[in-house]
XYZ file of N, CA and C in Angstrom:
729
model
N 75.730 122.488 88.344
C 75.688 121.839 88.497
C 74.291 121.422 89.307
N 73.004 121.125 88.619
C 72.249 121.223 89.402
C 71.646 119.823 90.022
N 71.507 120.101 91.956
C 71.539 118.309 92.484
C 69.782 118.245 92.294
N 69.864 117.009 92.307
C 68.791 116.504 91.511
C 67.895 115.810 93.523
N 68.855 116.103 94.062
C 68.000 115.798 95.324
C 66.894 117.276 95.284
N 65.614 116.747 96.859
C 65.063 118.660 96.850
C 65.624 119.388 98.090
N 65.307 120.790 97.865
C 66.312 121.605 98.875
C 65.812 121.417 99.781
N 66.909 122.338 101.038
C 66.744 122.438 102.710
C 65.581 121.881 103.248
N 63.989 123.399 102.409
C 63.346 123.835 102.713
C 62.011 122.853 102.581
N 62.240 121.877 101.563
C 60.684 121.398 101.336
C 60.873 119.495 102.693
N 58.955 118.871 102.895
C 58.943 118.949 103.350
C 59.889 117.425 104.276
N 60.330 116.394 102.604
C 61.906 115.837 103.754
C 62.871 115.711 104.511
N 62.964 117.601 104.352
C 63.406 117.434 105.913
C 63.149 117.381 107.552
N 61.857 117.163 107.222
C 60.910 117.217 108.155
C 60.776 116.357 109.247
N 60.432 116.810 111.052
C 61.058 115.442 111.781
C 59.966 113.585 111.367
N 60.490 112.977 110.937
C 60.043 112.218 110.829
C 58.832 111.498 111.642
N 58.174 111.392 111.692
C 56.848 111.169 111.809
C 57.252 109.929 112.731
N 57.169 110.124 114.524
C 57.127 109.179 115.051
C 58.458 109.598 116.014
N 59.583 109.216 114.955
C 60.699 110.279 115.879
C 60.479 110.927 117.047
N 61.146 110.136 118.659
C 60.824 111.244 120.181
C 61.617 111.648 120.541
N 63.099 111.094 120.129
C 64.347 111.943 119.947
C 64.992 112.334 119.211
N 65.842 113.910 118.816
C 66.914 113.429 117.911
C 67.780 112.202 117.610
N 67.571 112.007 116.017
C 68.848 111.311 116.417
C 70.295 111.822 116.590
N 70.620 110.405 117.186
C 71.894 110.931 117.658
C 73.235 110.232 117.004
N 73.760 110.953 115.752
C 75.164 110.711 115.349
C 76.414 111.364 115.884
N 77.526 110.556 116.575
C 78.323 110.279 116.737
C 79.769 109.817 115.542
N 80.279 110.805 115.498
C 80.934 111.394 114.306
C 82.922 111.241 115.159
N 83.564 109.668 114.552
C 84.495 109.268 114.703
C 85.620 109.805 113.634
N 86.696 110.145 114.074
C 87.326 110.592 113.141
C 89.289 111.317 113.935
N 90.748 111.659 113.218
C 91.188 112.357 113.573
C 90.702 113.792 113.667
N 92.060 114.063 113.941
C 91.983 116.447 114.405
C 91.241 116.690 113.140
N 91.950 116.232 111.395
C 91.928 116.629 110.935
C 90.953 115.347 109.637
N 89.783 116.447 108.913
C 88.603 115.176 108.647
C 88.416 115.839 106.798
N 88.037 115.862 106.399
C 87.507 116.009 104.509
C 86.788 117.175 104.904
N 87.000 118.253 104.326
C 86.027 119.149 104.695
C 84.786 119.435 104.330
N 84.349 118.730 103.738
C 82.962 117.790 103.398
C 82.197 117.344 104.108
N 83.578 115.972 105.654
C 82.707 115.906 106.958
C 82.308 117.326 107.654
N 83.456 118.307 108.038
C 82.747 119.439 108.413
C 81.382 120.698 108.167
N 81.585 120.936 106.752
C 80.299 120.907 106.101
C 78.308 120.271 106.278
N 79.414 119.268 106.572
C 77.731 117.924 107.350
C 78.064 118.995 108.729
N 77.961 118.852 109.205
C 78.715 118.571 110.711
C 77.494 120.350 110.890
N 77.902 120.705 110.337
C 77.473 122.701 110.503
C 75.707 122.113 109.866
N 75.968 121.379 108.694
C 74.506 121.752 107.797
C 73.573 120.737 109.267
N 74.066 119.942 109.984
C 73.302 119.132 111.034
C 72.299 120.646 111.636
N 73.298 121.505 111.731
C 73.285 122.196 113.057
C 71.456 122.559 112.643
N 71.071 122.845 111.603
C 69.994 123.814 110.918
C 68.549 122.772 111.428
N 69.114 121.501 112.062
C 67.584 120.536 111.892
C 67.042 120.366 112.724
N 66.012 119.781 113.491
C 65.910 119.857 115.102
C 65.875 117.851 115.027
N 66.051 117.251 113.741
C 65.569 115.427 114.203
C 66.685 115.429 114.091
N 67.907 115.494 113.745
C 69.170 115.300 114.230
C 70.164 115.518 115.124
N 70.753 115.184 115.623
C 72.269 115.657 116.369
C 73.264 114.987 116.295
N 74.451 115.536 115.749
C 75.773 115.664 115.419
C 76.765 116.057 116.152
N 77.892 115.248 117.057
C 78.510 115.301 117.991
C 79.928 114.571 117.412
N 81.032 115.875 117.901
C 82.064 115.310 116.749
C 83.394 114.627 118.312
N 83.597 113.864 117.489
C 84.989 113.416 118.812
C 85.678 112.574 118.013
N 87.480 113.360 118.251
C 88.169 113.492 117.475
C 89.661 112.163 118.115
N 90.592 111.781 117.837
C 91.509 110.587 118.112
C 92.367 110.623 117.692
N 93.780 111.188 118.300
C 94.534 110.533 118.312
C 95.499 110.079 116.933
N 95.010 108.834 117.049
C 95.822 107.680 116.558
C 94.746 107.287 115.851
N 93.796 108.197 115.290
C 92.560 107.191 114.078
C 93.005 108.082 112.549
N 93.275 106.953 111.565
C 94.497 106.576 110.124
C 93.126 107.591 108.873
N 92.256 107.771 109.038
C 91.432 108.262 107.772
C 91.624 106.648 106.858
N 90.832 105.703 105.754
C 90.982 104.940 104.721
C 91.380 105.880 103.281
N 92.415 104.575 102.947
C 93.306 105.436 101.456
C 92.790 104.172 100.971
N 92.750 104.266 99.556
C 93.435 103.521 98.108
C 94.556 102.449 98.102
N 93.867 101.926 97.635
C 94.796 100.862 97.385
C 94.960 100.276 96.453
N 95.694 100.285 95.232
C 95.714 98.956 94.729
C 95.397 100.068 92.973
N 95.503 101.669 93.318
C 95.559 102.614 92.337
C 96.440 102.029 91.118
N 95.991 101.770 90.283
C 97.316 101.777 88.958
C 98.158 102.585 88.371
N 99.381 102.605 87.867
C 100.343 103.605 87.342
C 99.902 104.591 86.761
N 98.879 104.072 85.332
C 98.835 105.545 84.316
C 97.949 105.983 85.428
N 96.726 105.276 86.483
C 96.096 105.888 87.111
C 96.546 107.428 88.043
N 97.713 106.918 88.892
C 98.022 107.939 89.263
C 98.592 109.289 88.883
N 98.921 108.758 88.030
C 100.082 109.487 87.001
C 99.124 110.531 85.899
N 97.874 110.781 85.293
C 97.008 110.619 85.514
C 96.438 112.072 85.623
N 96.160 111.401 87.173
C 95.023 112.479 88.227
C 96.517 113.192 89.091
N 97.869 112.825 89.133
C 99.316 113.630 89.355
C 98.867 115.097 88.428
N 98.876 114.617 86.464
C 98.570 115.666 86.194
C 97.615 117.007 86.032
N 97.018 115.628 86.607
C 95.543 116.995 86.637
C 95.832 117.633 87.870
N 96.046 117.225 88.882
C 96.321 118.179 90.257
C 97.601 119.110 90.115
N 98.120 119.077 89.433
C 98.832 120.301 88.611
C 98.621 120.584 87.866
N 97.435 120.588 86.745
C 97.133 121.954 86.396
C 95.628 122.285 87.128
N 95.111 121.599 87.692
C 93.973 122.614 88.793
C 94.257 122.262 90.525
N 95.179 121.371 90.803
C 95.206 121.819 92.289
C 93.874 120.717 92.371
N 94.334 120.508 94.293
C 92.685 119.227 95.142
C 92.136 120.494 94.481
N 90.596 119.067 94.957
C 89.491 118.962 95.474
C 89.454 119.720 96.869
N 88.432 120.976 96.703
C 88.614 122.096 98.180
C 87.443 121.177 98.696
N 86.293 120.158 98.798
C 85.593 118.946 99.990
C 86.874 118.557 100.166
N 88.133 117.924 99.441
C 87.961 116.849 100.267
C 89.972 117.191 101.061
N 89.909 118.898 101.428
C 90.517 119.822 102.341
C 91.163 119.113 103.085
N 92.486 118.674 103.769
C 91.773 118.478 105.821
C 91.679 120.428 106.041
N 90.686 119.576 107.522
C 90.456 120.550 107.899
C 89.955 120.399 109.752
N 90.403 121.313 109.959
C 90.670 121.067 111.617
C 88.612 120.551 112.136
N 89.093 119.551 112.349
C 87.296 119.428 113.175
C 87.293 119.226 114.499
N 86.830 120.244 115.452
C 87.014 120.282 117.394
C 86.344 119.156 117.381
N 86.653 118.627 119.040
C 85.463 117.573 119.201
C 85.048 118.001 120.463
N 84.112 117.769 120.010
C 82.673 118.172 121.676
C 83.150 117.809 123.321
N 84.172 116.366 123.187
C 84.526 116.133 125.425
C 86.313 116.452 124.485
N 87.509 115.959 124.303
C 88.570 116.671 123.831
C 88.524 115.558 122.870
N 89.935 115.708 123.032
C 91.045 114.685 122.146
C 90.867 113.202 122.358
N 90.702 112.327 122.147
C 90.939 111.395 122.914
C 92.259 110.182 122.384
N 93.134 109.021 123.281
C 93.069 107.878 122.020
C 92.606 106.646 122.127
N 92.875 105.706 121.492
C 92.182 104.573 121.100
C 91.572 103.696 122.220
N 92.407 103.553 122.712
C 91.826 102.984 124.306
C 90.383 103.177 125.224
N 91.044 104.938 125.356
C 89.432 105.602 125.391
C 88.079 105.862 124.636
N 87.995 105.219 123.569
C 87.269 105.773 122.608
C 86.372 105.695 122.650
N 85.910 103.773 123.755
C 84.522 102.935 123.483
C 84.171 104.058 125.272
N 84.508 103.917 125.853
C 84.168 104.594 127.093
C 83.292 106.325 126.432
N 84.257 106.302 126.044
C 83.514 108.005 125.515
C 82.348 108.215 124.048
N 82.561 106.901 123.612
C 81.529 106.768 123.109
C 80.298 106.552 123.506
N 80.626 105.650 124.530
C 79.179 105.240 125.277
C 78.435 106.229 125.453
N 79.107 107.102 126.698
C 78.790 107.982 127.491
C 77.996 109.260 126.610
N 78.137 108.805 124.897
C 76.933 109.804 124.864
C 75.224 109.741 124.272
N 75.541 107.787 124.708
C 75.116 107.587 124.676
C 73.919 107.442 122.371
N 74.602 107.175 121.601
C 74.856 107.404 120.623
C 73.437 106.308 119.990
N 72.981 107.127 118.821
C 71.917 105.857 117.523
C 72.374 105.582 116.526
N 73.497 106.570 116.039
C 74.832 105.742 114.892
C 76.169 106.381 115.219
N 76.963 105.265 114.679
C 78.047 105.561 114.219
C 78.866 105.998 113.660
N 79.210 107.133 113.153
C 79.725 107.218 112.060
C 81.588 107.558 111.966
N 82.089 106.289 111.762
C 83.559 106.259 111.110
C 84.085 107.411 110.766
N 84.857 108.005 111.116
C 86.490 108.150 109.469
C 88.069 107.587 109.892
N 88.070 106.128 110.686
C 89.259 106.133 110.692
C 89.482 104.482 110.605
N 89.942 103.680 111.308
C 90.368 102.250 110.955
C 89.485 102.053 110.472
N 88.910 100.078 109.878
C 88.136 99.714 110.425
C 88.104 98.308 111.096
N 89.070 98.639 111.587
C 89.309 97.679 112.548
C 88.494 98.053 114.287
N 89.278 100.270 114.073
C 86.946 100.242 115.006
C 85.950 99.962 114.801
N 85.067 99.307 113.918
C 83.783 100.085 113.219
C 83.224 98.706 114.538
N 83.582 97.550 114.219
C 82.407 96.338 115.689
C 82.577 96.956 116.813
N 83.655 97.024 117.474
C 83.646 97.900 118.565
C 83.147 98.649 119.057
N 82.656 99.771 117.734
C 81.567 101.262 117.565
C 80.097 100.820 117.586
N 79.869 99.621 117.613
C 79.390 99.495 116.428
C 77.978 98.694 117.689
N 78.764 98.189 118.762
C 78.360 97.325 119.808
C 77.923 98.607 120.724
N 77.754 99.779 120.490
C 77.756 100.649 120.898
C 76.827 101.807 120.641
N 76.368 100.925 119.889
C 74.700 101.750 119.474
C 73.856 101.105 119.068
N 72.435 101.416 118.711
C 71.766 100.593 117.806
C 72.040 100.437 117.031
N 71.910 101.210 116.338
C 72.129 101.652 114.767
C 73.268 101.039 113.830
N 74.051 100.726 115.293
C 75.430 100.247 114.573
C 76.279 101.322 114.153
N 77.645 101.005 113.047
C 78.567 101.857 112.731
C 78.620 101.528 111.092
N 79.038 103.042 110.771
C 79.261 102.933 109.682
C 80.761 103.491 108.873
N 81.375 102.995 108.836
C 82.683 102.817 108.887
C 82.348 103.758 106.779
N 83.620 105.172 107.052
C 82.998 105.553 105.104
C 84.745 104.990 105.147
N 84.299 104.290 103.523
C 84.860 104.272 102.651
C 86.068 105.446 102.086
N 87.064 104.524 101.931
C 88.326 105.011 101.275
C 87.836 106.265 99.826
N 86.925 105.338 99.136
C 86.511 106.206 98.166
C 85.580 107.772 97.970
N 85.846 107.793 100.234
C 85.115 109.296 100.332
C 85.899 110.283 100.816
N 87.158 109.521 101.089
C 88.387 110.895 102.226
C 89.537 110.555 101.288
N 89.818 110.007 100.705
C 91.188 110.168 100.190
C 90.813 111.161 99.351
N 92.616 111.969 99.717
C 92.472 113.465 99.040
C 92.725 113.172 97.615
N 93.784 112.339 97.219
C 93.919 112.270 95.847
C 93.128 111.423 95.470
N 92.642 110.163 95.718
C 91.972 109.351 94.990
C 90.392 108.888 95.073
N 90.018 109.756 96.148
C 88.500 108.702 96.209
C 87.858 109.571 95.413
N 87.425 108.785 94.941
C 85.398 109.053 93.662
C 86.112 108.812 92.403
N 86.829 107.828 91.826
C 87.692 107.031 91.018
C 86.185 107.130 90.474
N 85.203 106.172 90.651
C 84.194 105.265 90.791
C 83.253 106.849 89.289
N 83.350 108.183 89.634
C 83.171 109.438 88.999
C 83.575 109.333 87.802
N 85.440 108.589 87.273
C 85.259 108.820 86.524
C 84.076 107.846 85.226
N 83.642 107.253 85.429
C 83.089 105.961 84.739
C 82.239 106.930 83.542
N 81.629 108.024 84.250
C 80.511 108.626 82.905
C 81.184 109.962 81.857
N 82.293 109.572 82.119
C 83.389 110.784 81.437
C 83.393 109.692 80.363
N 84.393 108.667 80.575
C 84.880 107.528 80.248
C 84.595 107.161 78.489
N 82.507 106.437 79.417
C 81.791 106.265 78.000
C 81.059 106.971 77.645
N 81.453 108.746 77.667
C 81.238 109.611 76.661
C 79.172 109.825 77.720
N 79.278 110.043 78.461
C 78.042 110.742 79.471
C 77.213 111.734 79.385
N 76.623 112.008 79.364
C 77.142 112.963 79.690
C 76.095 114.171 80.619
N 76.247 112.701 81.386
C 75.077 112.745 83.296
C 75.955 112.348 84.075
N 76.597 112.804 84.553
C 77.379 111.860 86.202
C 76.714 111.904 87.061
N 75.888 110.090 87.589
C 75.330 110.072 89.305
C 76.146 110.174 90.614
N 76.255 110.677 91.773
C 76.707 110.591 92.607
C 75.907 109.902 93.997
N 76.585 109.178 94.086
C 75.826 107.479 94.946
C 75.775 106.998 95.993
N 75.849 107.229 96.834
C 75.892 106.479 98.517
C 75.222 105.540 98.389
N 76.536 104.171 98.709
C 75.609 103.457 98.406
C 75.887 102.956 100.541
N 75.686 101.258 101.264
C 75.829 101.210 102.293
C 76.155 99.732 102.626
N 77.539 99.247 102.878
C 77.241 97.479 102.056
C 78.017 96.976 103.617
N 77.110 96.327 104.250
C 77.214 94.647 105.460
C 77.607 94.117 104.472
N 78.939 93.669 105.025
C 79.566 91.885 105.091
C 78.528 91.130 104.481
N 79.345 90.391 103.551
C 78.134 89.550 102.252
C 76.482 89.860 102.289
N 75.934 90.826 101.863
C 74.355 90.911 101.841
C 74.483 91.497 100.564
N 73.477 92.001 99.766
C 73.355 93.168 98.964
C 73.715 94.559 99.358
N 74.255 94.976 98.558
C 74.601 96.610 99.156
C 72.971 97.347 98.824
N 73.206 98.461 100.192
C 71.846 98.963 99.425
C 71.768 100.711 99.592
N 70.899 100.911 98.476
C 71.419 101.548 97.695
C 70.403 104.107 98.760
N 71.491 104.726 99.440
C 71.019 105.585 100.069
C 69.957 106.242 99.308
N 70.839 106.404 98.734
C 70.426 108.427 97.747
C 71.502 108.641 96.428
N 71.361 109.289 95.658
C 72.125 110.185 94.834
C 71.564 111.101 94.984
N 71.989 111.962 93.007
C 72.237 112.652 92.509
C 73.067 113.348 91.274
N 72.152 113.816 90.270
C 72.596 113.491 89.268
C 72.980 114.872 88.638
N 74.247 114.926 87.366
C 74.520 116.410 87.803
C 75.744 116.041 85.760
N 75.880 116.751 85.076
C 76.089 117.506 83.831
C 78.224 116.726 84.144
N 77.801 115.636 83.230
C 79.625 115.099 83.268
C 80.358 116.558 82.936
N 81.743 117.081 83.517
C 82.259 117.548 83.152
C 84.164 116.506 81.911
N 83.407 116.597 81.366
C 84.778 115.668 80.301
C 85.585 115.552 80.356
N 85.893 117.392 80.414
C 87.615 118.097 80.370
C 87.911 117.323 81.505
N 88.357 117.178 82.682
C 88.160 116.761 83.743
C 88.671 115.753 84.805
N 88.967 115.507 84.981
C 88.802 114.502 86.402
C 88.295 115.151 87.948
N 88.963 116.004 87.831
C 88.616 116.705 89.437
C 87.766 118.049 89.707
N 87.921 118.241 88.708
C 86.696 119.207 87.924
C 84.850 118.800 88.403
N 84.796 117.304 87.516
C 84.466 116.572 87.978
C 83.486 115.880 89.515
N 84.804 115.619 90.163
C 84.439 115.204 91.701
C 84.417 116.104 92.259
N 84.855 117.547 91.874
C 84.561 118.347 92.684
C 83.009 119.426 92.866
N 82.392 118.701 92.039
C 80.790 118.952 91.936
C 80.602 118.466 92.538
N 80.801 117.307 92.212
C 80.173 115.225 93.015
C 79.986 115.957 93.864
N 81.978 116.065 95.024
C 82.125 115.979 96.686
C 80.927 117.175 96.694
N 80.754 118.114 95.824
C 79.800 119.558 96.715
C 78.659 119.189 97.064
N 78.032 118.296 96.793
C 77.272 117.541 97.235
C 77.011 116.903 97.717
N 78.172 116.361 98.861
C 77.677 115.291 100.065
C 77.495 115.571 101.008
N 77.616 116.651 101.699
C 77.104 116.312 102.998
C 75.867 116.520 102.538
N 75.262 117.552 102.334
C 73.333 117.267 101.361
C 73.118 115.725 101.507
N 74.042 115.072 100.784
C 73.758 114.074 100.803
C 72.996 113.588 101.916
N 74.914 112.922 102.700
C 74.425 112.138 103.192
C 73.209 112.780 104.640
N 73.172 113.994 104.593
C 72.002 114.887 105.357
C 70.867 113.444 104.818
N 69.856 113.144 104.432
C 68.977 112.542 103.174
C 69.068 111.536 103.761
N 69.778 110.900 103.578
C 70.454 109.010 103.724
C 70.362 109.245 105.594
N 70.347 110.291 106.490
C 70.748 110.152 107.753
C 68.498 110.447 108.027
N 67.902 111.526 107.408
C 67.174 111.020 107.121
C 65.805 109.878 107.629
N 66.643 109.463 106.278
C 65.665 107.620 105.918
C 66.369 107.359 107.186
N 67.347 107.262 107.678
C 68.028 106.314 108.722
C 66.539 106.632 110.345
N 66.820 108.361 110.042
C 65.499 108.449 111.270
C 64.512 107.907 111.250
N 63.641 107.828 109.752
C 62.706 107.333 109.696
C 62.492 106.098 109.170
N 62.851 105.179 109.736
C 63.257 103.617 109.919
C 63.346 102.861 108.293
N 63.711 104.101 107.210
C 64.802 103.039 105.411
C 65.144 102.979 105.406
N 65.770 102.473 106.439
C 66.921 102.185 106.518
C 66.937 100.470 106.642
N 67.142 99.150 106.374
C 66.949 98.199 106.700
C 68.552 97.287 106.630
N 69.027 98.142 108.018
C 70.639 97.121 108.769
C 69.774 97.031 110.000
N 71.446 95.387 109.895
C 70.912 94.974 111.429
C 71.125 95.336 112.645
N 70.696 95.152 113.660
C 70.986 96.148 114.718
C 72.765 95.661 115.389
N 73.358 96.913 115.224
C 74.451 97.334 116.107
C 75.116 96.545 115.039
N 74.707 96.753 113.950
C 76.018 95.849 112.230
C 77.284 96.926 112.467
N 77.775 96.877 111.026
C 79.285 97.420 110.687
C 78.634 97.291 109.142
N 79.137 98.314 108.747
C 77.855 98.584 106.721
C 79.296 99.906 106.928
N 79.637 99.599 105.787
C 81.197 100.500 104.855
C 80.175 101.414 104.199
N 80.659 102.776 104.283
C 79.907 103.819 103.545
C 80.301 104.213 102.401
N 80.111 104.270 101.040
C 81.333 104.125 100.286
C 80.486 105.089 98.937
N 80.847 105.541 97.810
C 80.233 105.658 96.476
C 80.581 104.528 95.700
N 79.382 104.432 95.317
C 79.137 103.985 94.158
C 80.228 103.384 93.497
N 80.398 101.977 93.062
C 80.982 101.589 91.996
C 80.315 101.850 90.944
N 80.918 102.420 89.307
C 80.474 102.322 88.227
C 81.902 101.539 87.154
N 80.638 101.261 86.281
C 81.639 100.197 85.431
C 82.254 101.555 84.427
N 83.908 100.945 84.336
C 84.428 101.749 83.214
C 84.376 101.755 81.628
N 84.033 100.395 81.646
C 83.407 99.675 79.818
C 82.580 100.622 79.111
N 82.728 100.466 77.756
C 81.874 101.031 77.447
C 80.116 101.352 77.829
N 79.529 101.974 77.732
C 77.695 101.938 78.102
C 76.986 100.855 76.915
N 76.293 100.596 77.859
C 75.838 99.561 76.959
C 74.398 99.768 76.476
N 74.313 99.308 75.016
C 73.498 100.136 74.458
C 72.049 98.676 73.697
């Protein structure tokens, strides 16, 4: 499956003009995170315009999908029995830059790192406090990108609509505002299996997030200063394609 985005050697990933220091992103999450997040952290190491620092909190809990219907749960369970899980969503250990901590100490640990942006894989209730510690606020990573069983359900839509191409798109949603389209990528639809479809798509997440943050570094993402926004997979209707 070919990524529609440019390769990492193109000018898109050069330091944005006028950037005075690397974009400093603090990643806050539990000691174990989805594998795609650790892959993103490793990918950042190859670029001098961005710096990612990880803080783990033992009381952080990853968001999970709610309201998944019984028929969908049964379908996913059947797929797991046939194909196993999604490698990019498997839990992996993420080492913390300054040791593991607890919720009461987290704001002070984040503040000491002087972040430009905080990305939170944890409770939504933490997001407002963390947003106040970074000029570009806090992105709370939605369950559509973290739930090891039900993440990526939006990727079912192209299968159900018989579309040969699938879009993997990241959106940023501030409360009460229109969603912001960050980045996307296209690939062929895996008609036979949702988990194979999701495996293909989620392998792209590290590079998609890097592309999104390059836009942030270039001041191309219009969010309010110190605001909370939700980073999520773009929803797609499950009904027939418009024609």
